[in-house]
mmCIF file of C-alpha atoms and ligand atoms in Angstrom:
data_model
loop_
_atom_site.group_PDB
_atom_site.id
_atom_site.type_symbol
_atom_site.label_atom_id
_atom_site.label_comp_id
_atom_site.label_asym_id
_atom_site.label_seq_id
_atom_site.Cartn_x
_atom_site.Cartn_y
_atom_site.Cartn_z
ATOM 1 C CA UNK A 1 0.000 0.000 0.000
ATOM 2 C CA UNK A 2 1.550 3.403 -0.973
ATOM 3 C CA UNK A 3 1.211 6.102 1.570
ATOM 4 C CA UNK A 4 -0.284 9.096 0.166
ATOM 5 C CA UNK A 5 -0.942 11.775 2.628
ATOM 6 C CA UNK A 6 -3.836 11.647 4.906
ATOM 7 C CA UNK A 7 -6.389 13.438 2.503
ATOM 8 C CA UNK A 8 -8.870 14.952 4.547
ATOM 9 C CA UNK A 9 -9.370 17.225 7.754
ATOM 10 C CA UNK A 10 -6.833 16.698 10.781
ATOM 11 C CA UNK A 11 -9.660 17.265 13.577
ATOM 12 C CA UNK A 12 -12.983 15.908 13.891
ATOM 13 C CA UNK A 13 -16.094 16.941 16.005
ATOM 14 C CA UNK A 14 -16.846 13.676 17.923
ATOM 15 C CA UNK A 15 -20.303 12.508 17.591
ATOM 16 C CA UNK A 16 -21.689 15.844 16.046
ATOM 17 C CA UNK A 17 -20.496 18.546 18.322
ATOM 18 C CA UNK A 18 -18.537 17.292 20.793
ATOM 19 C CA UNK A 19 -19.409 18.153 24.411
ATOM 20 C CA UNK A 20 -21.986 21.326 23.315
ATOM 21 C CA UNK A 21 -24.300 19.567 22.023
ATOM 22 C CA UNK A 22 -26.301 16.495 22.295
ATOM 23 C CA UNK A 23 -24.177 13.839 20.098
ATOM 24 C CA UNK A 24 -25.391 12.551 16.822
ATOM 25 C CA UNK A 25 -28.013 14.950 16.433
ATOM 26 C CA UNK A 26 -28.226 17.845 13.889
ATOM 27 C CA UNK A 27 -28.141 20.033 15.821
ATOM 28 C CA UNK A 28 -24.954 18.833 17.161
ATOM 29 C CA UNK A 29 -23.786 18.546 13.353
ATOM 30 C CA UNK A 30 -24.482 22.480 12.994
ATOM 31 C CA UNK A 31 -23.117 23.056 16.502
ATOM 32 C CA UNK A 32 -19.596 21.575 15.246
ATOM 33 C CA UNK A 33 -20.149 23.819 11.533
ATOM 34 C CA UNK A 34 -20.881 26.841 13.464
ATOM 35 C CA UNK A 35 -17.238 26.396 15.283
ATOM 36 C CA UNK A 36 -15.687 26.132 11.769
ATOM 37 C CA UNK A 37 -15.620 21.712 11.405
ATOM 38 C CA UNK A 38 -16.020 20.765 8.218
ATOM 39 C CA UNK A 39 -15.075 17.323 9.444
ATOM 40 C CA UNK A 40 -17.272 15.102 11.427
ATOM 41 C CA UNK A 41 -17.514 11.755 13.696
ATOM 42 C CA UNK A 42 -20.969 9.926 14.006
ATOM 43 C CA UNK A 43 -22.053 7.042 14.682
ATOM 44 C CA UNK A 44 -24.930 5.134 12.908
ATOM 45 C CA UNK A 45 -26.807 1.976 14.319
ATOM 46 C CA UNK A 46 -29.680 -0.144 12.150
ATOM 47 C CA UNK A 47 -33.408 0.331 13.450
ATOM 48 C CA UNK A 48 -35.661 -2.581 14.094
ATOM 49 C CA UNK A 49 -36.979 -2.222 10.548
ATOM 50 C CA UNK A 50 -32.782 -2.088 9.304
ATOM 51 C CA UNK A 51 -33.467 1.270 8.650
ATOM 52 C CA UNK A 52 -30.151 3.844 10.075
ATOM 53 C CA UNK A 53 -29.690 6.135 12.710
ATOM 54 C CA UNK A 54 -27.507 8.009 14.339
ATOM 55 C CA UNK A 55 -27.798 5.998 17.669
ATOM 56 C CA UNK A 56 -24.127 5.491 19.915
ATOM 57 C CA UNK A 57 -25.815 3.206 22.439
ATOM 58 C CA UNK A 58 -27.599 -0.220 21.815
ATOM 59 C CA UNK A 59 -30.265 0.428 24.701
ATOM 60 C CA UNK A 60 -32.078 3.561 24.804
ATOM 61 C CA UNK A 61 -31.894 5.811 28.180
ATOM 62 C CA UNK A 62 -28.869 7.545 28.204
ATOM 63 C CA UNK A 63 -29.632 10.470 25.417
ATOM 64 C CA UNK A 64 -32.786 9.264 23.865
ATOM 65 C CA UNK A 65 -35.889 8.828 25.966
ATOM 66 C CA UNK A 66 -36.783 5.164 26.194
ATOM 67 C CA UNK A 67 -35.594 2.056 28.091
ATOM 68 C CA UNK A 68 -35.744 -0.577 24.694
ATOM 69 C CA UNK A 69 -33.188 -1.594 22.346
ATOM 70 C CA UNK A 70 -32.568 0.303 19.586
ATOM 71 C CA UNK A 71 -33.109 -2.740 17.344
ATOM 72 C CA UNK A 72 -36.703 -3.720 18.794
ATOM 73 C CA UNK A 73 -38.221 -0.256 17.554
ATOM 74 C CA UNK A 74 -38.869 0.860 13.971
ATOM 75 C CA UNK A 75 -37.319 4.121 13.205
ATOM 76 C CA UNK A 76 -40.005 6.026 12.901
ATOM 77 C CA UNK A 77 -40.880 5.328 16.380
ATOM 78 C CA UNK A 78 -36.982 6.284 16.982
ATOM 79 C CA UNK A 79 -37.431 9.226 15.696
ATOM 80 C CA UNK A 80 -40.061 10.581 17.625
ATOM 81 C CA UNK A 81 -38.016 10.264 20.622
ATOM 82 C CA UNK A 82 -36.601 13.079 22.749
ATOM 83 C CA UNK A 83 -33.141 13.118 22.372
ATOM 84 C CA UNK A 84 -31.849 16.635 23.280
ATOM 85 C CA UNK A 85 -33.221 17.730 27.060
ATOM 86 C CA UNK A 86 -30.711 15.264 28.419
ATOM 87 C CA UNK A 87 -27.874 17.852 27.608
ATOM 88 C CA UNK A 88 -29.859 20.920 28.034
ATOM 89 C CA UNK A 89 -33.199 22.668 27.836
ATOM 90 C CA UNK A 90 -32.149 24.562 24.920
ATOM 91 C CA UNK A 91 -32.098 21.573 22.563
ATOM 92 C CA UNK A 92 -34.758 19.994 24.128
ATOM 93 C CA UNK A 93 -37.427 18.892 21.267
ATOM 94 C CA UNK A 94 -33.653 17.368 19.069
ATOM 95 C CA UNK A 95 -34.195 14.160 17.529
ATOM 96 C CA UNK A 96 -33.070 10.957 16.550
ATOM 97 C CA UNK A 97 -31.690 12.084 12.787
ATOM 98 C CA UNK A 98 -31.931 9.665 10.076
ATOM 99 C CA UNK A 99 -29.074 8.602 8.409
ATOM 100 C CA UNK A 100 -29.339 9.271 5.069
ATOM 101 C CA UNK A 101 -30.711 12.598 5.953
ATOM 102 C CA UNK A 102 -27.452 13.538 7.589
ATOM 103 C CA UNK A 103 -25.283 12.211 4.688
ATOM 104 C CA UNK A 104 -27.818 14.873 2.290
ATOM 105 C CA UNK A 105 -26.653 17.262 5.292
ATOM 106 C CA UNK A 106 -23.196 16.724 5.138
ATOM 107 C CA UNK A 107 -23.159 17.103 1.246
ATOM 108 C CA UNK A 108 -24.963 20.195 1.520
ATOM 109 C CA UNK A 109 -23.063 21.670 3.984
ATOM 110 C CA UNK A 110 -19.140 20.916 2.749
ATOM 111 C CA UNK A 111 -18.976 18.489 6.060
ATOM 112 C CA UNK A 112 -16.572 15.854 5.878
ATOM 113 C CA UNK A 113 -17.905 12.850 7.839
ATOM 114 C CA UNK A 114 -16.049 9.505 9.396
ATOM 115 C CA UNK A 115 -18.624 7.255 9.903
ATOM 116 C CA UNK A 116 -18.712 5.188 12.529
ATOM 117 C CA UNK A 117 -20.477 1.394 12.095
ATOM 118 C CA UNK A 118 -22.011 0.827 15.345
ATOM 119 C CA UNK A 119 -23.822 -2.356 15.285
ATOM 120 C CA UNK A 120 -25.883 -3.901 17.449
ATOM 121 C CA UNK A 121 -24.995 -7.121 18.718
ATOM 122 C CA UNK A 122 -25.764 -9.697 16.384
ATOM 123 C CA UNK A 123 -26.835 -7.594 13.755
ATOM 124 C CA UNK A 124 -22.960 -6.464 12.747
ATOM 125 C CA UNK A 125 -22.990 -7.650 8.890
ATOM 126 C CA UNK A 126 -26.305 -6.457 7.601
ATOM 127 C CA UNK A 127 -25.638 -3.550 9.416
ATOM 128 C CA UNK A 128 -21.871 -3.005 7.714
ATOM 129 C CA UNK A 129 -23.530 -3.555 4.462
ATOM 130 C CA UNK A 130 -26.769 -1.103 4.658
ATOM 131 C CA UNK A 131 -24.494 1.809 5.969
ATOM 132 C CA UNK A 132 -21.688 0.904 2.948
ATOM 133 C CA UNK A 133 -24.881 0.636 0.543
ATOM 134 C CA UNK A 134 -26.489 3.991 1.844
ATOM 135 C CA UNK A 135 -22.866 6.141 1.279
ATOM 136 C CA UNK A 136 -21.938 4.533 -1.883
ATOM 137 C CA UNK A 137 -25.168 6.203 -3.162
ATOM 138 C CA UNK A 138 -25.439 9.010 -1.267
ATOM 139 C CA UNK A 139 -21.692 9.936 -2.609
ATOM 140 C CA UNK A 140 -21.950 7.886 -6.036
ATOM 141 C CA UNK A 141 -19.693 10.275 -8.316
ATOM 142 C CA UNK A 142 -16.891 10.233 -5.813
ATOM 143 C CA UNK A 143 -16.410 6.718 -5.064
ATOM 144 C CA UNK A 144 -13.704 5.194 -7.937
ATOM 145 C CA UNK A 145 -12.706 1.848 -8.399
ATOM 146 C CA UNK A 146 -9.453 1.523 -6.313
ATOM 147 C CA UNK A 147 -10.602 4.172 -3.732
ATOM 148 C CA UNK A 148 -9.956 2.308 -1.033
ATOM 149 C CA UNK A 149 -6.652 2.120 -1.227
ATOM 150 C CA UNK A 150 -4.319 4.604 0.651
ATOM 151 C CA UNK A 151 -2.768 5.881 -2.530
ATOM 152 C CA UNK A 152 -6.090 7.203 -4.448
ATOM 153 C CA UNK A 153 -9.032 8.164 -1.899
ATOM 154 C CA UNK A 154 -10.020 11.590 -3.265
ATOM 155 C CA UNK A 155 -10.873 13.959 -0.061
ATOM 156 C CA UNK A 156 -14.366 14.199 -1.051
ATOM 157 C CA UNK A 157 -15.067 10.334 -0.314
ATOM 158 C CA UNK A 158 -15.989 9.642 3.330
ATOM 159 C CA UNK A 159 -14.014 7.220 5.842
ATOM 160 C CA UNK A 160 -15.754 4.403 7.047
ATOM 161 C CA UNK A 161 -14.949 2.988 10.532
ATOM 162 C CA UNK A 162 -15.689 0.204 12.950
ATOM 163 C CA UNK A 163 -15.017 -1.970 15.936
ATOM 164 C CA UNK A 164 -16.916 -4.844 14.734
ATOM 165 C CA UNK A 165 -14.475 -7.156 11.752
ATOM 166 C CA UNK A 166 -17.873 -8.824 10.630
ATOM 167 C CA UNK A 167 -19.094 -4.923 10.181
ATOM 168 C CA UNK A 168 -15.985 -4.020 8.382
ATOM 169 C CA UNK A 169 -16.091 -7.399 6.182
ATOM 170 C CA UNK A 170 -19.249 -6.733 4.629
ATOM 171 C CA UNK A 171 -18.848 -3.099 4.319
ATOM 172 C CA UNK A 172 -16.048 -3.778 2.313
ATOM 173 C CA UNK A 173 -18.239 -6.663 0.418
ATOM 174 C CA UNK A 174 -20.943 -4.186 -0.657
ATOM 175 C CA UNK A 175 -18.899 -1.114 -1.230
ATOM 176 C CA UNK A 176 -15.476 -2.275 -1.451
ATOM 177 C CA UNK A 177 -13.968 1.575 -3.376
ATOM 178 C CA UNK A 178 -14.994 3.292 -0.318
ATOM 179 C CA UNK A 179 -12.074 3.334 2.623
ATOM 180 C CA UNK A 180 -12.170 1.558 5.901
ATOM 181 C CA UNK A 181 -10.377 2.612 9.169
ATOM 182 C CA UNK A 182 -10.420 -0.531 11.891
ATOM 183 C CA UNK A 183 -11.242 0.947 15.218
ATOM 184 C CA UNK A 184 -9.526 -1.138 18.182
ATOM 185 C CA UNK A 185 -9.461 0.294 22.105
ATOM 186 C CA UNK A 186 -5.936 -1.180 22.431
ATOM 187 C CA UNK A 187 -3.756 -2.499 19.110
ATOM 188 C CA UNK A 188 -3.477 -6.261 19.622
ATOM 189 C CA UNK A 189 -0.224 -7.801 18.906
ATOM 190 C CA UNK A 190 -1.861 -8.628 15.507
ATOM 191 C CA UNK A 191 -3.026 -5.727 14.016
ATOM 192 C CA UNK A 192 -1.569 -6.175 10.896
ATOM 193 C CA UNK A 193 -3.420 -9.293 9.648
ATOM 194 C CA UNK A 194 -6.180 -7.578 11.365
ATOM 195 C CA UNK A 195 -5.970 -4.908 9.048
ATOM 196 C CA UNK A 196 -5.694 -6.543 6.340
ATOM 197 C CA UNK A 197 -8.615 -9.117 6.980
ATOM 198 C CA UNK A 198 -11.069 -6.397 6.446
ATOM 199 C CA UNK A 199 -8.675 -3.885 3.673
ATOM 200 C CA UNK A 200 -8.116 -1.012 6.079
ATOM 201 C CA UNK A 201 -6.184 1.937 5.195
ATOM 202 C CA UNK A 202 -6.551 3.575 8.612
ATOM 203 C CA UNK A 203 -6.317 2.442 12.665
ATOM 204 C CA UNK A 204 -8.561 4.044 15.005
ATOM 205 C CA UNK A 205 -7.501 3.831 18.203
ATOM 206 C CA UNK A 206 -7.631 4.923 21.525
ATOM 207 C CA UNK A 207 -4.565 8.207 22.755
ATOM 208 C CA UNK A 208 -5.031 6.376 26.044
ATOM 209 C CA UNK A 209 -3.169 3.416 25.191
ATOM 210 C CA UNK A 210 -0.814 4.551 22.052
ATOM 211 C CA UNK A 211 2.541 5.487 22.565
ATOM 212 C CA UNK A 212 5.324 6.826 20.058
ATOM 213 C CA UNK A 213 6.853 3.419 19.358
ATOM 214 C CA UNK A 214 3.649 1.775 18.516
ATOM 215 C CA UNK A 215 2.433 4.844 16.491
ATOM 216 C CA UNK A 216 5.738 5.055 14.840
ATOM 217 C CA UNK A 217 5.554 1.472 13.957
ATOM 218 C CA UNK A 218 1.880 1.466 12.447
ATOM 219 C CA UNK A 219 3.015 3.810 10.156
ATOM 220 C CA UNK A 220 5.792 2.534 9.252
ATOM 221 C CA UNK A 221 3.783 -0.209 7.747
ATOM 222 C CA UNK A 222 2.122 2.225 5.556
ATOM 223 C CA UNK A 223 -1.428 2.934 7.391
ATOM 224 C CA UNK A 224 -3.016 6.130 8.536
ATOM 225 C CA UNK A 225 -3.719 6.181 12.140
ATOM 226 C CA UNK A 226 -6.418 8.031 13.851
ATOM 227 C CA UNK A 227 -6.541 8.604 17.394
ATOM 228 C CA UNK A 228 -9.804 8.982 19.665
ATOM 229 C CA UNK A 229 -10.738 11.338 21.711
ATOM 230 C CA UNK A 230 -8.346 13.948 22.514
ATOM 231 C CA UNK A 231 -9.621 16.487 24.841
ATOM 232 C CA UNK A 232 -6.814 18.050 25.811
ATOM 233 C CA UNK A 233 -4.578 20.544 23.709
ATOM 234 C CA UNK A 234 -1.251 18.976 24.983
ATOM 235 C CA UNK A 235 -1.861 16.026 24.375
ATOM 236 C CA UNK A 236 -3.335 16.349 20.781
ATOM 237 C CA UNK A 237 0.250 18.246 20.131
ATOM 238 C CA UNK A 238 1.923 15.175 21.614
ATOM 239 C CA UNK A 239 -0.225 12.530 19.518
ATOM 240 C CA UNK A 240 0.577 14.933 16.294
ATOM 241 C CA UNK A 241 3.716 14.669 16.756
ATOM 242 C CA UNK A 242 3.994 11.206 16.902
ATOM 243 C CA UNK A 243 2.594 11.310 13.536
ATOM 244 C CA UNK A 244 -0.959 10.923 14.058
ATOM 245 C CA UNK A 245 -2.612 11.969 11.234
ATOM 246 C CA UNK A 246 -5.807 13.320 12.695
ATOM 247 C CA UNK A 247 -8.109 12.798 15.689
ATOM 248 C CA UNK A 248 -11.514 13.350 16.695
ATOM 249 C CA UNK A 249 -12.380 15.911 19.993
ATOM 250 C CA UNK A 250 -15.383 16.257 22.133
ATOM 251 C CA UNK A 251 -13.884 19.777 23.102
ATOM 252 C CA UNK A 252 -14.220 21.808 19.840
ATOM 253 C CA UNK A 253 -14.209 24.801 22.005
ATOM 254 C CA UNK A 254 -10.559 24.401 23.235
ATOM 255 C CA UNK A 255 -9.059 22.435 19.989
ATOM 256 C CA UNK A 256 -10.125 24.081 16.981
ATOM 257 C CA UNK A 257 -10.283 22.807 12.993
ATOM 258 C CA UNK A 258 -6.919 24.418 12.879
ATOM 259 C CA UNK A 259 -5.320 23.068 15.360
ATOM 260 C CA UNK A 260 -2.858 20.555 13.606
ATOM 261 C CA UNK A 261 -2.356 22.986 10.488
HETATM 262 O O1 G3P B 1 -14.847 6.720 16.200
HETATM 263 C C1 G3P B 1 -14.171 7.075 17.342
HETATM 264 C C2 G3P B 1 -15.008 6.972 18.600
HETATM 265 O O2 G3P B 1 -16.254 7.559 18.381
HETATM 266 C C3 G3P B 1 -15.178 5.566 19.072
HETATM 267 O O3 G3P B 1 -15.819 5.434 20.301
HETATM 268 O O4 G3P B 1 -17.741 5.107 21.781
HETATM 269 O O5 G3P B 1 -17.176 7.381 21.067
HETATM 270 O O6 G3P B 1 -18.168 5.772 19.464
HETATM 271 P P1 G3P B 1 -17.298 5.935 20.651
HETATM 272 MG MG1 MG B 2 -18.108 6.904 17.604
#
């Protein structure tokens, strides 16, 4: 794989907005625009009826009213729910954005997303391949043959990214020109076959457990690596300079879209 450089925005709003705003909502999406990110993090779960969200948590209750899985509702029922008085009144009425709505949003608005595969348990393939399916359309004239590969993603294309291999395996099966990053909490000792069972040209990881060595040594062997979440300015310098190519932040109010230019 031939390195090209990493072809799209150093810094990421996490999950919309970060921390001011409730995550993967739209208003969290214009929250992050309005502080100058063009490049987002979301993360996108199927419905009960396999239709997609942006849900982070399997079981409802932490930022969308409800106490049921997310996979036992249909999405229209999903997106009735209340999912912006948990972080404050003024977004209070926010809901559960679809999708394919947010992926019209992004294109409209010159946002950049990553987008996170967040399956629920046991529903990791189909739900790989319906989020693959829905970008491939959604950004049909910039997805070329080959575009998956480090050396000729055009920055318009979107990153795809997931903890789940199954995920990643048949997001690769049904859209195999758009790029993967494997998300792992801690690199395993064998990360690269890892990386190359599902085609990844990225690692996501977590700052908490990456040091120089291993950083220098996964890109050594020619992958982009990601780093999540940095909250703190001195440490986002530190992970840059271990040659991180870009990270995502909850606190877009103290790192900026700048802040690794
Ligand atoms: O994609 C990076 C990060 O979002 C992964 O963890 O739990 O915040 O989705 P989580
Ligand atoms: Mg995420």
């Amino acid at each position: 794989m031939s390195l090209q450089a990493w072809p799209w925005a150093r810094v990421l709003a996490h999950r919309g907005g970060g921390t001011l705003a409730p995550e993967n909502t739209l208003a969290g999406l214009c929250v992050g625009l309005e502080h100058g990110f063009h490049a987002v993090e979301f993360d996108v779960m199927l419905a009960g009826d396999e239709v997609p969200l942006l849900v982070h948590d399997e079981r409802l209750g932490r930022t969308v009213a409800g106490t049921e899985l997310v996979s036992e509702l249909a999405a229209a029922t999903l997106m009735a729910r209340e999912a912006g008085a948990w972080h404050s009144p003024r977004f209070a009425g926010e809901r559960v954005p679809a999708f394919e709505a947010v992926l019209g949003w992004c294109r409209a608005s010159g946002v950049w997303p990553n987008i996170e595969i967040k399956p629920a348990t046991g529903h990791e393939a189909r739900t790989g391949e319906l989020v693959a399916r829905a970008t491939a359309r959604a950004y049909a004239e910039c997805v070329h043959p080959g575009g998956d590969r480090a050396g000729r993603i055009v920055p318009e294309v979107p990153l795809l990214s997931s903890f789940s291999k199954a995920a990643l395996v048949a997001a690769r099966a049904a859209a195999p020109d758009i790029p993967r990053g494997f998300l792992m909490d801690r690199v395993p000792p064998d990360w690269r076959e890892q990386l190359a069972e599902v085609g990844a040209v990225a690692l996501h990881t977590n700052h908490r457990h990456l040091d120089a060595a291993l950083a220098a040594r996964i890109k050594a062997a020619g992958y982009w690596l990601f780093c999540y979440t940095v909250n703190e300015p001195a440490r986002a310098r530190e992970v840059l300079a271990w040659g991180v190519d870009a990270f995502c932040t909850d606190r877009i109010d103290l790192i900026g879209p700048r802040f690794a230019d």
